Coordinates of C-alpha atoms in Angstrom, one line a residue:
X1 CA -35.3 16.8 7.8
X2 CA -37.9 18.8 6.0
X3 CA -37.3 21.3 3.3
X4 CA -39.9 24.6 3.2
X5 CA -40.9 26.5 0.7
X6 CA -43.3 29.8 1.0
X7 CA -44.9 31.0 -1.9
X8 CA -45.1 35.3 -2.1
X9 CA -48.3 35.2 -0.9
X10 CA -47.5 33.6 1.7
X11 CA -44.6 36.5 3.0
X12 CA -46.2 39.6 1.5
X13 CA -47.1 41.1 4.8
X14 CA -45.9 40.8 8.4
X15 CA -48.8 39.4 9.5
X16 CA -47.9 36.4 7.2
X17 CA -44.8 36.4 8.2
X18 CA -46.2 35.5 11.9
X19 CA -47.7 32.5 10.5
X20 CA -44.6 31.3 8.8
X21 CA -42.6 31.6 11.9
X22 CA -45.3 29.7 13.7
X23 CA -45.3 27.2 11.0
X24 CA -41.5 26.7 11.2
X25 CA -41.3 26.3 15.0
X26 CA -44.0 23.9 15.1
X27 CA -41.8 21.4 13.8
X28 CA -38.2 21.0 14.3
X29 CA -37.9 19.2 11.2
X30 CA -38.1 22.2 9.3
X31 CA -34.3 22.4 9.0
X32 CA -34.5 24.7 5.2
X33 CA -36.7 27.5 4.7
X34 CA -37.0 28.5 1.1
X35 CA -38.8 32.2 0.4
X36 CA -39.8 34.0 -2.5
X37 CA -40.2 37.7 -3.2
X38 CA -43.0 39.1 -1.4
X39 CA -46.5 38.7 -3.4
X40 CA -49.3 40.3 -3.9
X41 CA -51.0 41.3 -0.4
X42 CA -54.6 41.9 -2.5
X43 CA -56.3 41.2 -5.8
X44 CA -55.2 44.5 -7.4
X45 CA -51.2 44.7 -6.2
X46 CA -48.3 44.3 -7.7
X47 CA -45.7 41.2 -6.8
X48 CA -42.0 42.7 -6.2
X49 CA -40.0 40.8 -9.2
X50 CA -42.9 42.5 -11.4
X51 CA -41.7 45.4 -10.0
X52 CA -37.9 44.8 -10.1
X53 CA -38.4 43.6 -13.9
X54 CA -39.9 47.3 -14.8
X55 CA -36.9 49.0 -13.0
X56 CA -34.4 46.9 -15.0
X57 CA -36.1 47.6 -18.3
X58 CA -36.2 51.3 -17.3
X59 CA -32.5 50.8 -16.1
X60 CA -31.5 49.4 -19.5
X61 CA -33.7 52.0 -21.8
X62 CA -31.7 55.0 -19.6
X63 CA -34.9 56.2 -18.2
X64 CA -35.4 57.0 -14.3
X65 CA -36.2 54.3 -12.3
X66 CA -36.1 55.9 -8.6
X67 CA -39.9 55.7 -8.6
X68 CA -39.9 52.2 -8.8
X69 CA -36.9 51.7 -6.7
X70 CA -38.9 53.6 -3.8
X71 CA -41.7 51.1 -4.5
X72 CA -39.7 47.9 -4.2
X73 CA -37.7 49.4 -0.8
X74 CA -40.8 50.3 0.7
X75 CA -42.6 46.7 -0.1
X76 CA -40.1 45.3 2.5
X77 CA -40.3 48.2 4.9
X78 CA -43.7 47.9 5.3
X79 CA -42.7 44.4 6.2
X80 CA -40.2 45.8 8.5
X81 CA -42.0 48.1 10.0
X82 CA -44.7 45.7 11.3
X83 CA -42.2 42.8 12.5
X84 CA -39.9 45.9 14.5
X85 CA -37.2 45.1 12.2
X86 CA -34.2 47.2 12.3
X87 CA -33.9 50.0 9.9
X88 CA -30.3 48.7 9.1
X89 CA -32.0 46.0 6.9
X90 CA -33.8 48.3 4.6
X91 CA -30.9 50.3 3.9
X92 CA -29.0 47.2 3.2
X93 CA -31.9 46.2 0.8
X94 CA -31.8 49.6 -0.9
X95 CA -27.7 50.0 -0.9
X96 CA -28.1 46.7 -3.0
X97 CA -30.4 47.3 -5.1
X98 CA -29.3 50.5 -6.1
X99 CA -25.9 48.5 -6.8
X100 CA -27.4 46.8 -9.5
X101 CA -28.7 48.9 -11.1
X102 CA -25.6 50.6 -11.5
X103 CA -23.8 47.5 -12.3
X104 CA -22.8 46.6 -16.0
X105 CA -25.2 46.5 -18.8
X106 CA -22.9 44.6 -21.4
X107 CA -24.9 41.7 -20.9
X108 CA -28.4 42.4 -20.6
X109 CA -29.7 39.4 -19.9
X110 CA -27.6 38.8 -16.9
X111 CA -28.4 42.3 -15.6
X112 CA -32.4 41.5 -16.0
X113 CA -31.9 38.4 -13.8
X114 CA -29.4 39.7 -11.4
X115 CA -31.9 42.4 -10.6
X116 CA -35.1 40.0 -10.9
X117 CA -33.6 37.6 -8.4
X118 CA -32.3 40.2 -6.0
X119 CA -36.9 39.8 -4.5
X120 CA -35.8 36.9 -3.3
X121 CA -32.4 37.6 -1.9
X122 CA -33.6 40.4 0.1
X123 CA -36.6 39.0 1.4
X124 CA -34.5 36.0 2.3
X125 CA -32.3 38.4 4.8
X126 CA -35.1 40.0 6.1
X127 CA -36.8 36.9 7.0
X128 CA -33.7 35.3 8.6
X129 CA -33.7 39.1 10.2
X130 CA -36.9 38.7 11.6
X131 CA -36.1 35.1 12.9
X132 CA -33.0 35.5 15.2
X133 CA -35.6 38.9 16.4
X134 CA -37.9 36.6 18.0
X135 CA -35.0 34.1 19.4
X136 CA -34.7 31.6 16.6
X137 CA -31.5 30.6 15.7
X138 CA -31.7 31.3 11.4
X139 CA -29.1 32.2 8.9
X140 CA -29.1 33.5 5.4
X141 CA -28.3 31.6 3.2
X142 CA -26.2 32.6 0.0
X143 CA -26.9 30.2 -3.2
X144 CA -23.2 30.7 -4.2
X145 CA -22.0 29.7 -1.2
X146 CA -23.9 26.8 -0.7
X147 CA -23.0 25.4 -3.8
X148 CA -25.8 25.7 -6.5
X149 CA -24.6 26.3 -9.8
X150 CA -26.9 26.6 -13.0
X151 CA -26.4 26.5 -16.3
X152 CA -26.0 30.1 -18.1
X153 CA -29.4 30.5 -19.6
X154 CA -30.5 33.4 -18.4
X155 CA -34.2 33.1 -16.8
X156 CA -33.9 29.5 -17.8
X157 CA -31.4 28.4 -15.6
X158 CA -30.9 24.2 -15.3
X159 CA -29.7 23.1 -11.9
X160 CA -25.7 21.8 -12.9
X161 CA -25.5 17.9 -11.3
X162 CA -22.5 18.9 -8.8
X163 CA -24.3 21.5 -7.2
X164 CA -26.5 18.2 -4.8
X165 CA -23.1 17.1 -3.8
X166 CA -22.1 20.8 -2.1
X167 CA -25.8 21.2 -1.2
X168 CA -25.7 18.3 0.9
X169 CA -23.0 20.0 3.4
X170 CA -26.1 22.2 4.3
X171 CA -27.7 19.7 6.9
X172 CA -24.3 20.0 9.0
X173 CA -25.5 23.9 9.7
X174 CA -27.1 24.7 12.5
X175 CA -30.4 26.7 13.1
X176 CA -32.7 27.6 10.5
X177 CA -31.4 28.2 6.8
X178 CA -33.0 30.8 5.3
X179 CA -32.5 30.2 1.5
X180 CA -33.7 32.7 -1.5
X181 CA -35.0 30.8 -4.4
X182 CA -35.5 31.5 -7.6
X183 CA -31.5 31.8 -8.5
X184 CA -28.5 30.3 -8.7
X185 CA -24.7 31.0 -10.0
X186 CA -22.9 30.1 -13.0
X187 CA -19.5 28.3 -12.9
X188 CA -18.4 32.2 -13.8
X189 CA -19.9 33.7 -11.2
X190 CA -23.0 35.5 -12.8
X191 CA -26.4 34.9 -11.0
X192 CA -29.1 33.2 -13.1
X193 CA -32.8 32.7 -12.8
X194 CA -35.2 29.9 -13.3
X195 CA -38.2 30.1 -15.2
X196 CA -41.0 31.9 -13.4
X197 CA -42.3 30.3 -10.9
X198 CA -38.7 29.3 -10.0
X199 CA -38.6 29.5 -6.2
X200 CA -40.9 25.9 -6.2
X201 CA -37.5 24.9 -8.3
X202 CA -35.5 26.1 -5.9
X203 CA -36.9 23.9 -2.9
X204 CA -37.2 21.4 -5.0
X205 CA -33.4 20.9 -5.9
X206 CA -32.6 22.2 -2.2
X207 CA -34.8 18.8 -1.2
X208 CA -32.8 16.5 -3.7
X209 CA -29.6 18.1 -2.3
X210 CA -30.2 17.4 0.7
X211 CA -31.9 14.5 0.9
X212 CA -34.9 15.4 2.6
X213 CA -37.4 13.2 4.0
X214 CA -40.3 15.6 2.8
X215 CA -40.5 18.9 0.5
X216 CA -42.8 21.4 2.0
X217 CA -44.5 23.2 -0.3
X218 CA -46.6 26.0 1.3
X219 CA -48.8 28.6 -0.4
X220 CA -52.4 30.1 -0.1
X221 CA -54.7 27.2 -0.7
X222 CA -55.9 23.6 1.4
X223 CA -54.8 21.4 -1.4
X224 CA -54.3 20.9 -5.2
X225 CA -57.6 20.7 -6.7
X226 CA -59.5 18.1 -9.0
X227 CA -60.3 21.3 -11.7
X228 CA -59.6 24.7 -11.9
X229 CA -62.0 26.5 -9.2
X230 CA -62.4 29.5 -11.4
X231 CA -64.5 26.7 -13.6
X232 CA -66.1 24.5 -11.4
X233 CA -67.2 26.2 -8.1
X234 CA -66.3 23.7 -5.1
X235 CA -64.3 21.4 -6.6
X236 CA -63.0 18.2 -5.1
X237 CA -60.1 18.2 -3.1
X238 CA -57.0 15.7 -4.3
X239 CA -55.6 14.5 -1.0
X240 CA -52.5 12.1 -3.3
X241 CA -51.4 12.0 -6.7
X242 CA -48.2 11.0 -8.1
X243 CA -44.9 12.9 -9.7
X244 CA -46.8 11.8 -13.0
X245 CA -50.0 13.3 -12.8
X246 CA -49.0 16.6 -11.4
X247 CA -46.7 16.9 -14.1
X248 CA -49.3 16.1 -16.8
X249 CA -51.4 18.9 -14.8
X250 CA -49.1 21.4 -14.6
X251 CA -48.4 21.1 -17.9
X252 CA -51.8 21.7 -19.0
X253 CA -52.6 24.4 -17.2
X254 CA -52.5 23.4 -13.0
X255 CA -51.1 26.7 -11.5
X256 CA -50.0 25.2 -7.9
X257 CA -46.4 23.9 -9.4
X258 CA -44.3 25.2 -12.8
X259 CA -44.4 21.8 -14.8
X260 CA -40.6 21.4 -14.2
X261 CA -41.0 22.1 -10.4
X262 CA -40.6 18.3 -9.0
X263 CA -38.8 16.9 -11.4
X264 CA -35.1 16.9 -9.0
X265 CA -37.3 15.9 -6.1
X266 CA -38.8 13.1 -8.0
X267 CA -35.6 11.7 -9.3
X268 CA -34.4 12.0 -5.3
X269 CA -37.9 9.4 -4.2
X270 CA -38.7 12.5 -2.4
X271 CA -42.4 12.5 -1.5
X272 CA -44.1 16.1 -1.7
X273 CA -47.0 18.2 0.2
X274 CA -48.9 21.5 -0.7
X275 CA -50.2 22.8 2.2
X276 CA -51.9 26.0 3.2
X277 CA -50.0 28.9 5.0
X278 CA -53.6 29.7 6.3
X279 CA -54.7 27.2 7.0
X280 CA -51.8 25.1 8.2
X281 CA -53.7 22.5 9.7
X282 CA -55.2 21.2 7.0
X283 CA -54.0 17.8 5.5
X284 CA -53.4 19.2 1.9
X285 CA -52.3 17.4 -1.0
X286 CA -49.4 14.7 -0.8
X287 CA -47.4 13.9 -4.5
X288 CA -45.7 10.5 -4.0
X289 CA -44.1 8.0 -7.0
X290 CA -47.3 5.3 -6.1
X291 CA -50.3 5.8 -4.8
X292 CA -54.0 3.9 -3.7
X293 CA -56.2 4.0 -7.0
X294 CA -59.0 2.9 -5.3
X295 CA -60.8 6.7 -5.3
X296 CA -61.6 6.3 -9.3
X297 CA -59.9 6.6 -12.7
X298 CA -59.2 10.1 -12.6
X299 CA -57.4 12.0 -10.5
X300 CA -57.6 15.7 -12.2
X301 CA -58.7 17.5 -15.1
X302 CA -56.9 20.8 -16.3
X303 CA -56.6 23.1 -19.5
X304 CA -54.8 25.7 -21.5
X305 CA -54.8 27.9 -24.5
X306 CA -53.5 29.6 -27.2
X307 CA -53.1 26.4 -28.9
X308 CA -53.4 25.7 -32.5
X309 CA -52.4 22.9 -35.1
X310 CA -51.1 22.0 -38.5
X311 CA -52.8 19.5 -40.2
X312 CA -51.3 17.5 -43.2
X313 CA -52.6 14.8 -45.3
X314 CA -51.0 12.6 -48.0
X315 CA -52.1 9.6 -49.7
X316 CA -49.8 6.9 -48.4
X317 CA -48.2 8.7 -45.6
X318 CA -47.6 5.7 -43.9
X319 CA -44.9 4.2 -47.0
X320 CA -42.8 7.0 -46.7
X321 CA -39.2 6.8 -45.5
X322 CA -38.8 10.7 -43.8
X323 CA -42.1 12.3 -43.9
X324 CA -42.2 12.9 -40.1
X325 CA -38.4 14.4 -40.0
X326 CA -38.9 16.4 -43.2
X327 CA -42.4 17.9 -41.9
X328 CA -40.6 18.8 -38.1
X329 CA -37.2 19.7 -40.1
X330 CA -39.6 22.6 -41.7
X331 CA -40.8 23.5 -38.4
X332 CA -37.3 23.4 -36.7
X333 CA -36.1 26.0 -39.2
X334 CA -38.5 28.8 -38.4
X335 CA -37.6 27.7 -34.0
X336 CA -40.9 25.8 -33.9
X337 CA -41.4 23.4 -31.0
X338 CA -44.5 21.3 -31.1
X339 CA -46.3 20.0 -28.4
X340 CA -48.1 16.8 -29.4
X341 CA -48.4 14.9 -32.9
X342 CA -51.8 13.0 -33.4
X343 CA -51.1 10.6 -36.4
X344 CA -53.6 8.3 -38.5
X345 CA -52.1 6.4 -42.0
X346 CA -52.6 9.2 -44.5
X347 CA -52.4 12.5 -42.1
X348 CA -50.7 13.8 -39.3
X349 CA -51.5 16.8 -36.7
X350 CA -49.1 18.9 -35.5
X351 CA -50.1 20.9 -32.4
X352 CA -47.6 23.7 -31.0
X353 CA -48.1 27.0 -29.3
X354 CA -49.8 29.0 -31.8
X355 CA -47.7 32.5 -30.4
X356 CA -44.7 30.8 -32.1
X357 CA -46.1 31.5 -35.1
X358 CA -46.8 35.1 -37.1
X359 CA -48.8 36.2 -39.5
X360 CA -45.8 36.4 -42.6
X361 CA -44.0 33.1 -41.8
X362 CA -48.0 31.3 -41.3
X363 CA -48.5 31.1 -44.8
X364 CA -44.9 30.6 -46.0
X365 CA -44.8 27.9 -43.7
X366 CA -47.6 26.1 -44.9
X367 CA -46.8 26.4 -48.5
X368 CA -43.4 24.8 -47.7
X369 CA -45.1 21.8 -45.8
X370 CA -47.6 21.8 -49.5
X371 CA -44.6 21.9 -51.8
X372 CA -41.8 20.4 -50.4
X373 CA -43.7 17.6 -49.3
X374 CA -46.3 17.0 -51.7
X375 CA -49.0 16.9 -49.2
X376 CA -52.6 16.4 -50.4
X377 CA -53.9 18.7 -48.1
X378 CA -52.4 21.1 -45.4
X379 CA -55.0 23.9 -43.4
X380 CA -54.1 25.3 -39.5
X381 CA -56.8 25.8 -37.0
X382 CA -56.3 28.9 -34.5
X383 CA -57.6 29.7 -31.1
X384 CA -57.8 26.0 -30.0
X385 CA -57.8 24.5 -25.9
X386 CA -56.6 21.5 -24.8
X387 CA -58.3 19.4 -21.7
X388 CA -55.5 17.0 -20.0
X389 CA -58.0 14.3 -18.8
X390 CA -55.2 12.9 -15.8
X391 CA -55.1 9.6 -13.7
X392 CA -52.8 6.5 -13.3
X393 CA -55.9 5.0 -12.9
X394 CA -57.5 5.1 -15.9
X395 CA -54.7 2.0 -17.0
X396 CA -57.0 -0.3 -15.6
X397 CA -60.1 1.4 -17.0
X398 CA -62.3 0.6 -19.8
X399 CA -64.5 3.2 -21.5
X400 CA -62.5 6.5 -19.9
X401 CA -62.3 8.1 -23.8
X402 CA -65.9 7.3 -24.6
X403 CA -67.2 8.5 -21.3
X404 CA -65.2 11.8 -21.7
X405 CA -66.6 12.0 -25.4
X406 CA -70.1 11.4 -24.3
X407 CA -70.1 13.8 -22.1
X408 CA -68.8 16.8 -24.7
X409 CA -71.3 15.5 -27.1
X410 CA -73.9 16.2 -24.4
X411 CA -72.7 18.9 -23.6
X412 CA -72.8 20.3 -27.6
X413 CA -69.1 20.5 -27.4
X414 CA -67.4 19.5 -31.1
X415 CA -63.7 17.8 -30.7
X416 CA -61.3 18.8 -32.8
X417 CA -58.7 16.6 -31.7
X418 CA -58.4 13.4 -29.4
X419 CA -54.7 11.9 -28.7
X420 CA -53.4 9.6 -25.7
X421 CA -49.7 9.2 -24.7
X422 CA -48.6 5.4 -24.7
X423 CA -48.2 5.3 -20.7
X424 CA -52.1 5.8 -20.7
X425 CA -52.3 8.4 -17.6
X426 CA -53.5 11.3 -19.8
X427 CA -55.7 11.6 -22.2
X428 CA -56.2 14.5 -24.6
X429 CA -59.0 16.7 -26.2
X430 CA -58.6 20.0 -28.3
X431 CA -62.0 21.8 -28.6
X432 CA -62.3 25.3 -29.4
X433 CA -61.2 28.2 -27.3
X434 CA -64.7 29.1 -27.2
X435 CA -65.9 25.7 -25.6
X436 CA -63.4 25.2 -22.8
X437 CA -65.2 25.8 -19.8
X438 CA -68.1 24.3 -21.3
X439 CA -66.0 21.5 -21.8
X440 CA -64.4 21.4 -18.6
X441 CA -67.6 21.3 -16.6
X442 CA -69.0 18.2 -18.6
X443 CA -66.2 16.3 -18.3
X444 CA -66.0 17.5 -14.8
X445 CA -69.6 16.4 -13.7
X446 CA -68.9 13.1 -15.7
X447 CA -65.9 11.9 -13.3
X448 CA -66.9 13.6 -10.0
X449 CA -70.7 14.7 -9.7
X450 CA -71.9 12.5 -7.0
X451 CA -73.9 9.5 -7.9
X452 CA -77.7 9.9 -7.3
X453 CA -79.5 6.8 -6.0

């Protein structure tokens, strides 16, 4: 049994919609279907749950949303109208929508994500609408019914550990199950979303539920690339990599998976592939717990912003009993998270999203970390990127930092900051905003320009 997820590019039109039904009857395995709210259908268009998250603003502020409302009904009626659909699912679309809106605003935060996740919902009826048109046997799913619960964290919804017992029932179904993603229910009843990007969750926990022999994971490109193609024009394709190095990818910046994605597929052993709804025939990229390291030390290279760091020194660091917890303890009472901590004898670095921070608790903060700890020294760098440098091979490696560093010295490139996690399957630079594609495309033609002979 396979589990399917299709990104919103990959249902924003009819036409696409073809190609997904011609995906799914290709292969009976595809038992669970997971959709997201229909995408962008060009460079300049709006997705639906961008849409849906103005109307419940407006909703909330007492302004008039019908504008918007016609916008988001006619995104799927469009749809409709292509496919031949019955007019009896737009009205059902609308009639709940509009139901929502006029729902309870006491908690606004559940009236954001009920409304948010309702792009999915709907697009999952039509869908299973538009499969039992052409003869297929399909169902919609509801995520209540089926069993997934969440935690009640509004638009960061964690999947509750019951919910894989009652999602197993699903494989006794028959047909196609159409399942929206993006949501689940609390215990109490009140839908919740996950983070953005939440429908890859959604297949993802469906997969674990169910114990799936593959997850599916179909959207508008061949494969995961080795860099961002917006840097490096034509950059190699990554035909394996493992739960590991996607993660550290995503997490620095890879845009094919949220960086919490796989995680209940990995804890389930189950292997995924990203494969293109356009291109359906091409192999794509396969994320596995081991893979063959015989292609080269590293597997990927990604980066973000809007970085910056906190940098304390004090003679003696090392000798003292609570530093580190009195130093985070600061942090943790102005809701600081960090991200990484470089560390040496007499300094530490302390790197964390720099939107955390603002202008009036900056300062105040760093006098605190001067005072109350005695620090020698304490300055904060803005505007900073950091370059994940990913590959389980680079364990059994010599050289990997050096060669990286070579090749930003080459490339006039100044580090700010080096730091490497213990499991050794990432390795870390900050460099200045300013520098990171520069960076990128040296480090790039360092680990994957051909070799001339």
């Amino acid at each position: 049994m396979k589990v399917v997820k299709f990104g919103g590019s990959s249902l924003a039109t009819g036409a696409q919609l073809e190609k997904v039904l011609a995906i799914v009857k290709s292969d009976p395995a595809r038992k669970i279907i997971v959709v997201s709210a229909p995408g962008k259908r060009y460079a300049e268009d709006i997705k639906v749950t961008d849409l849906l998250i103005e109307c419940a603003i407006k909703a909330l502020s007492g302004e008039d949303a019908t504008k918007l409302v016609s916008l988001v009904v006619e995104r799927y009626a469009s749809i409709a109208r292509e496919l031949d659909l019955p007019i009896e699912i737009i009205d059902e679309i609308r009639s709940h929508l509009l139901g929502l809106l006029n729902s309870s605003q006491e908690n606004q935060n559940q009236f954001i994500d009920a409304i948010k996740a309702s792009g999915e919902d709907s697009h999952a009826k039509l869908v299973a609408q538009f499969f039992l048109n052409r003869g297929i046997e399909a169902q919609y799913i509801n995520p209540r019914d089926a069993g997934l619960y969440v935690t009640n964290e509004a638009g960061h919804a964690q999947v509750l550990p019951d919910s894989y017992e009652h999602l197993y029932s699903l494989r006794a179904r028959s047909g196609i199950l159409i399942f929206p993603g993006f949501f689940g229910y609390t215990k109490e009843g009140a839908i919740a979303t996950f983070s953005r990007s939440g429908s890859d969750i959604t297949g993802s926990i469906l997969a674990h539920g169910v114990k799936a022999d593959l997850y599916e994971n179909f959207t508008d490109v061949d494969a995961v690339y080795s860099v961002n193609p917006n840097i490096v024009e034509n950059p190699n394709e990554i035909s394996e990599l493992t739960y590991r190095e996607m993660r550290e990818l995503s997490y620095a910046g890879f845009s094919v998976f949220h960086d919490e994605a796989l995680i209940p597929a990995f804890r389930a052993g189950i292997p995924v592939q990203v494969k293109n709804t356009n291109n359906p025939s091409a192999p794509g990229t396969k994320i596995v717990h081991h893979r063959d390291k015989s292609t080269g030390p590293v597997v990927g290279i990604a980066s973000d912003k809007g970085f910056c760091s906190i940098y304390v020194s004090k003679y003696l660091m090392n000798r003292e009993i609570g530093f580190g917890r009195r130093l985070l303890t600061i942090l943790e009472e102005y809701e600081i998270s960090y991200e990484h901590i470089p560390s040496g004898i007499d300094e530490v670095t302390i790197i964390l999203r720099q939107d955390q921070l603002h202008p009036e608790s900056e300062e105040e903060i760093l006098e605190r970390i001067k005072d109350e700890l005695c620090a020698d020294e304490v300055k904060i760098e803005h505007n900073l990127s950091l370059i994940m440098i990913v590959g389980e091979g680079m364990k059994q490696n010599v050289g990997i930092t050096a060669r990286a560093a070579q090749a930003l010295a080459s490339a006039g490139v100044n580090i700010e900051m080096i730091n490497q996690g213990s499991s050794e399957v990432s390795l870390m630079f900050g460099v200045k905003e300013a520098n990171e594609k520069k960076a990128v495309k040296a480090i790039y033609e360092e680990f994957f320009a051909p070799v001339l002979i």
